[in-house]
Amino acid sequence: MGSKNKLKRFKENETFANVIQPTREEVINNFSYKGKWHSFFKNNKPIVLELGCGKGEYTIALAQKNPDKNFIGIDIKGARFWRGAKTALEEGLENVAFIRTQIELIDYIFAENEIDEIWITFPDPQIKYKRTKHRMTNTEFLKKYHHILKEDGIMNLKTDSEFMHGYTLGLLHGEGHEVLHASHDVYKLKSSPQEVTETQTFYEQQYLEQGKPITYIKFKLKY
C-alpha cells in the first residue's frame, strides 16, 4: 500500500464515528471508555473483541451474524482496519467499533469483567525464543485477558501456525485452563464451530490456497 493511500485512510479514520484512536497517555491515564463501553454502544449487549483484527473481517462477519452483541476490533495498524470500519458504516452496523492501540494495553482499555468473548485471529507466532514475551497467548497476555473477561468468558485462537497452536495448547493444559474445543485442521473436522469455518480472513484465504491447515482452540481461562 502506498504512503499516500495510507495517509488518506488515516485521515478518513479520523472522521469515522466507529473508530477510536487514543494516544498511549490517554489509554494509561484513566481511559474514558474503560468500564463504560456500554455507553459507547448505547446498549447493554455482550461485548466481543477481535485482537490483532487486521482488515476487520472477523469483527464485521460476526457483527453481521450477531446483532445481539457488540464487536470491537483492535489493531495498531489503522490503515488495515480502515476497510472494516468503512464497511461497518456503509452497511449501517451500529454494533461495531475499532480501536487503534497496542494489545498489551488491553487492561487499561477495558475494566475487570467487562468483556464476554475474545478472538485472536492469525497472530504473528513469534517463533524465536527471545520473542516469547510478544506471543499473544503467553501467560502474561492470558492474565490480562482473564482480568477483562467475565467469569464464563470465552477465548478463541484461530491460526495457520502449528507452532502457535501447539505452544498455546501446551500452555493451557500446563496451567490448568479449560480447553473446550481443539482442532489441527478446522476444515477437515466436521464438528468445527460454524463461526470458525464460515468466515475467512484475507490472509486465511491465501494460506488455504497454499494448502496450509487452519487450526483452532476454544478455551476458558482459570486463574
PDB file of C-alpha atoms in Angstrom, residues 51-178:
ATOM      1  CA  LEU A  51      -7.348  -8.779  18.842  1.00  0.00           C
ATOM      2  CA  GLY A  52      -4.945  -8.010  16.004  1.00  0.00           C
ATOM      3  CA  CYS A  53      -8.005  -7.615  13.789  1.00  0.00           C
ATOM      4  CA  GLY A  54      -6.172  -6.682  10.570  1.00  0.00           C
ATOM      5  CA  LYS A  55      -8.779  -5.673   7.982  1.00  0.00           C
ATOM      6  CA  GLY A  56     -11.530  -6.496  10.479  1.00  0.00           C
ATOM      7  CA  GLU A  57     -13.072  -9.393   8.538  1.00  0.00           C
ATOM      8  CA  TYR A  58     -13.969 -11.345  11.677  1.00  0.00           C
ATOM      9  CA  THR A  59     -15.262  -8.295  13.514  1.00  0.00           C
ATOM     10  CA  ILE A  60     -17.566  -7.470  10.590  1.00  0.00           C
ATOM     11  CA  ALA A  61     -18.709 -11.035   9.846  1.00  0.00           C
ATOM     12  CA  LEU A  62     -19.527 -11.796  13.480  1.00  0.00           C
ATOM     13  CA  ALA A  63     -21.312  -8.453  13.881  1.00  0.00           C
ATOM     14  CA  GLN A  64     -23.456  -9.154  10.818  1.00  0.00           C
ATOM     15  CA  LYS A  65     -24.477 -12.572  12.177  1.00  0.00           C
ATOM     16  CA  ASN A  66     -24.912 -11.488  15.797  1.00  0.00           C
ATOM     17  CA  PRO A  67     -26.835  -8.191  16.061  1.00  0.00           C
ATOM     18  CA  ASP A  68     -27.472  -9.055  19.721  1.00  0.00           C
ATOM     19  CA  LYS A  69     -23.772  -8.474  20.534  1.00  0.00           C
ATOM     20  CA  ASN A  70     -21.260  -5.625  20.221  1.00  0.00           C
ATOM     21  CA  PHE A  71     -17.917  -6.176  18.489  1.00  0.00           C
ATOM     22  CA  ILE A  72     -14.628  -4.294  18.855  1.00  0.00           C
ATOM     23  CA  GLY A  73     -11.617  -4.861  16.591  1.00  0.00           C
ATOM     24  CA  ILE A  74      -8.214  -3.843  17.948  1.00  0.00           C
ATOM     25  CA  ASP A  75      -5.051  -3.311  15.903  1.00  0.00           C
ATOM     26  CA  ILE A  76      -2.122  -0.902  15.909  1.00  0.00           C
ATOM     27  CA  LYS A  77      -2.341  -0.568  12.111  1.00  0.00           C
ATOM     28  CA  GLY A  78      -5.187   1.804  11.384  1.00  0.00           C
ATOM     29  CA  ALA A  79      -4.713   1.673   7.617  1.00  0.00           C
ATOM     30  CA  ARG A  80      -5.671  -2.007   7.777  1.00  0.00           C
ATOM     31  CA  PHE A  81      -8.865  -1.802   9.834  1.00  0.00           C
ATOM     32  CA  TRP A  82      -9.980   1.217   7.792  1.00  0.00           C
ATOM     33  CA  ARG A  83     -11.609  -1.340   5.490  1.00  0.00           C
ATOM     34  CA  GLY A  84     -13.621  -2.915   8.301  1.00  0.00           C
ATOM     35  CA  ALA A  85     -14.633   0.440   9.762  1.00  0.00           C
ATOM     36  CA  LYS A  86     -15.762   1.730   6.357  1.00  0.00           C
ATOM     37  CA  THR A  87     -17.739  -1.466   5.648  1.00  0.00           C
ATOM     38  CA  ALA A  88     -19.481  -1.210   9.026  1.00  0.00           C
ATOM     39  CA  LEU A  89     -20.553   2.358   8.260  1.00  0.00           C
ATOM     40  CA  GLU A  90     -21.644   1.506   4.720  1.00  0.00           C
ATOM     41  CA  GLU A  91     -23.765  -1.385   5.997  1.00  0.00           C
ATOM     42  CA  GLY A  92     -25.158   0.536   8.957  1.00  0.00           C
ATOM     43  CA  LEU A  93     -23.671  -1.850  11.523  1.00  0.00           C
ATOM     44  CA  GLU A  94     -24.068   0.001  14.797  1.00  0.00           C
ATOM     45  CA  ASN A  95     -22.633  -2.876  16.855  1.00  0.00           C
ATOM     46  CA  VAL A  96     -19.061  -2.408  15.561  1.00  0.00           C
ATOM     47  CA  ALA A  97     -16.097  -0.307  16.724  1.00  0.00           C
ATOM     48  CA  PHE A  98     -12.358  -0.283  16.069  1.00  0.00           C
ATOM     49  CA  ILE A  99      -9.568   0.864  18.381  1.00  0.00           C
ATOM     50  CA  ARG A 100      -6.066   1.724  17.215  1.00  0.00           C
ATOM     51  CA  THR A 101      -3.798   0.711  20.084  1.00  0.00           C
ATOM     52  CA  GLN A 102      -1.365  -1.950  21.306  1.00  0.00           C
ATOM     53  CA  ILE A 103      -2.760  -5.245  22.595  1.00  0.00           C
ATOM     54  CA  GLU A 104      -0.584  -5.109  25.723  1.00  0.00           C
ATOM     55  CA  LEU A 105      -2.610  -2.083  26.889  1.00  0.00           C
ATOM     56  CA  ILE A 106      -5.866  -4.034  26.829  1.00  0.00           C
ATOM     57  CA  ASP A 107      -6.337  -3.997  30.604  1.00  0.00           C
ATOM     58  CA  TYR A 108      -6.163  -0.185  30.517  1.00  0.00           C
ATOM     59  CA  ILE A 109      -8.889  -0.028  27.869  1.00  0.00           C
ATOM     60  CA  PHE A 110     -11.401  -2.416  29.452  1.00  0.00           C
ATOM     61  CA  ALA A 111     -12.456  -2.881  33.070  1.00  0.00           C
ATOM     62  CA  GLU A 112     -12.492  -6.102  35.035  1.00  0.00           C
ATOM     63  CA  ASN A 113     -15.263  -8.488  33.858  1.00  0.00           C
ATOM     64  CA  GLU A 114     -16.328  -6.144  31.037  1.00  0.00           C
ATOM     65  CA  ILE A 115     -15.791  -8.500  28.075  1.00  0.00           C
ATOM     66  CA  ASP A 116     -17.736 -11.650  27.145  1.00  0.00           C
ATOM     67  CA  GLU A 117     -15.543 -13.178  24.450  1.00  0.00           C
ATOM     68  CA  ILE A 118     -12.160 -12.698  22.748  1.00  0.00           C
ATOM     69  CA  TRP A 119     -10.998 -13.778  19.281  1.00  0.00           C
ATOM     70  CA  ILE A 120      -7.309 -13.915  18.333  1.00  0.00           C
ATOM     71  CA  THR A 121      -7.120 -14.414  14.575  1.00  0.00           C
ATOM     72  CA  PHE A 122      -3.856 -15.287  12.822  1.00  0.00           C
ATOM     73  CA  PRO A 123      -1.410 -13.584  15.199  1.00  0.00           C
ATOM     74  CA  ASP A 124       2.317 -13.452  14.494  1.00  0.00           C
ATOM     75  CA  PRO A 125       3.533 -16.698  16.144  1.00  0.00           C
ATOM     76  CA  GLN A 126       6.797 -15.048  17.280  1.00  0.00           C
ATOM     77  CA  ILE A 127       8.626 -18.367  16.894  1.00  0.00           C
ATOM     78  CA  LYS A 128      12.050 -17.273  18.175  1.00  0.00           C
ATOM     79  CA  TYR A 129      12.504 -17.914  21.916  1.00  0.00           C
ATOM     80  CA  LYS A 130      13.528 -14.310  22.596  1.00  0.00           C
ATOM     81  CA  ARG A 131      10.160 -13.236  21.139  1.00  0.00           C
ATOM     82  CA  THR A 132       8.174 -15.331  23.650  1.00  0.00           C
ATOM     83  CA  LYS A 133       7.043 -12.223  25.535  1.00  0.00           C
ATOM     84  CA  HIS A 134       5.359 -10.981  22.348  1.00  0.00           C
ATOM     85  CA  ARG A 135       3.289 -14.131  21.751  1.00  0.00           C
ATOM     86  CA  MET A 136      -0.349 -13.192  22.201  1.00  0.00           C
ATOM     87  CA  THR A 137      -1.128 -16.356  24.174  1.00  0.00           C
ATOM     88  CA  ASN A 138       1.760 -16.259  26.632  1.00  0.00           C
ATOM     89  CA  THR A 139       0.984 -16.330  30.372  1.00  0.00           C
ATOM     90  CA  GLU A 140       1.174 -12.553  30.825  1.00  0.00           C
ATOM     91  CA  PHE A 141      -1.264 -11.894  27.980  1.00  0.00           C
ATOM     92  CA  LEU A 142      -3.608 -14.645  29.240  1.00  0.00           C
ATOM     93  CA  LYS A 143      -3.708 -12.957  32.655  1.00  0.00           C
ATOM     94  CA  LYS A 144      -4.675  -9.663  31.004  1.00  0.00           C
ATOM     95  CA  TYR A 145      -7.462 -11.401  29.069  1.00  0.00           C
ATOM     96  CA  HIS A 146      -8.674 -13.167  32.216  1.00  0.00           C
ATOM     97  CA  HIS A 147      -8.867  -9.816  34.026  1.00  0.00           C
ATOM     98  CA  ILE A 148     -11.178  -8.192  31.475  1.00  0.00           C
ATOM     99  CA  LEU A 149     -13.247 -11.310  30.701  1.00  0.00           C
ATOM    100  CA  LYS A 150     -16.414 -12.197  32.580  1.00  0.00           C
ATOM    101  CA  GLU A 151     -16.283 -15.324  34.735  1.00  0.00           C
ATOM    102  CA  ASP A 152     -17.514 -17.613  31.944  1.00  0.00           C
ATOM    103  CA  GLY A 153     -15.784 -15.618  29.208  1.00  0.00           C
ATOM    104  CA  ILE A 154     -14.666 -17.489  26.097  1.00  0.00           C
ATOM    105  CA  MET A 155     -11.315 -17.306  24.277  1.00  0.00           C
ATOM    106  CA  ASN A 156     -10.802 -18.287  20.614  1.00  0.00           C
ATOM    107  CA  LEU A 157      -7.482 -18.758  18.795  1.00  0.00           C
ATOM    108  CA  LYS A 158      -7.505 -19.335  15.038  1.00  0.00           C
ATOM    109  CA  THR A 159      -4.125 -19.666  13.329  1.00  0.00           C
ATOM    110  CA  ASP A 160      -2.260 -21.241  10.424  1.00  0.00           C
ATOM    111  CA  SER A 161       0.756 -21.770  12.701  1.00  0.00           C
ATOM    112  CA  GLU A 162       1.137 -25.302  14.064  1.00  0.00           C
ATOM    113  CA  PHE A 163       3.789 -23.860  16.375  1.00  0.00           C
ATOM    114  CA  MET A 164       1.377 -21.295  17.845  1.00  0.00           C
ATOM    115  CA  HIS A 165      -1.351 -23.934  18.137  1.00  0.00           C
ATOM    116  CA  GLY A 166       0.931 -26.402  19.917  1.00  0.00           C
ATOM    117  CA  TYR A 167       2.530 -23.770  22.156  1.00  0.00           C
ATOM    118  CA  THR A 168      -0.884 -22.465  23.262  1.00  0.00           C
ATOM    119  CA  LEU A 169      -2.386 -25.910  23.787  1.00  0.00           C
ATOM    120  CA  GLY A 170       0.587 -26.983  25.885  1.00  0.00           C
ATOM    121  CA  LEU A 171       0.407 -23.820  27.980  1.00  0.00           C
ATOM    122  CA  LEU A 172      -3.342 -24.166  28.537  1.00  0.00           C
ATOM    123  CA  HIS A 173      -3.021 -27.786  29.691  1.00  0.00           C
ATOM    124  CA  GLY A 174       0.040 -26.993  31.808  1.00  0.00           C
ATOM    125  CA  GLU A 175      -1.685 -24.121  33.632  1.00  0.00           C
ATOM    126  CA  GLY A 176      -4.976 -25.992  34.117  1.00  0.00           C
ATOM    127  CA  HIS A 177      -7.187 -23.935  31.816  1.00  0.00           C
ATOM    128  CA  GLU A 178     -10.285 -25.491  30.251  1.00  0.00           C
TER     129      GLU A 178
END
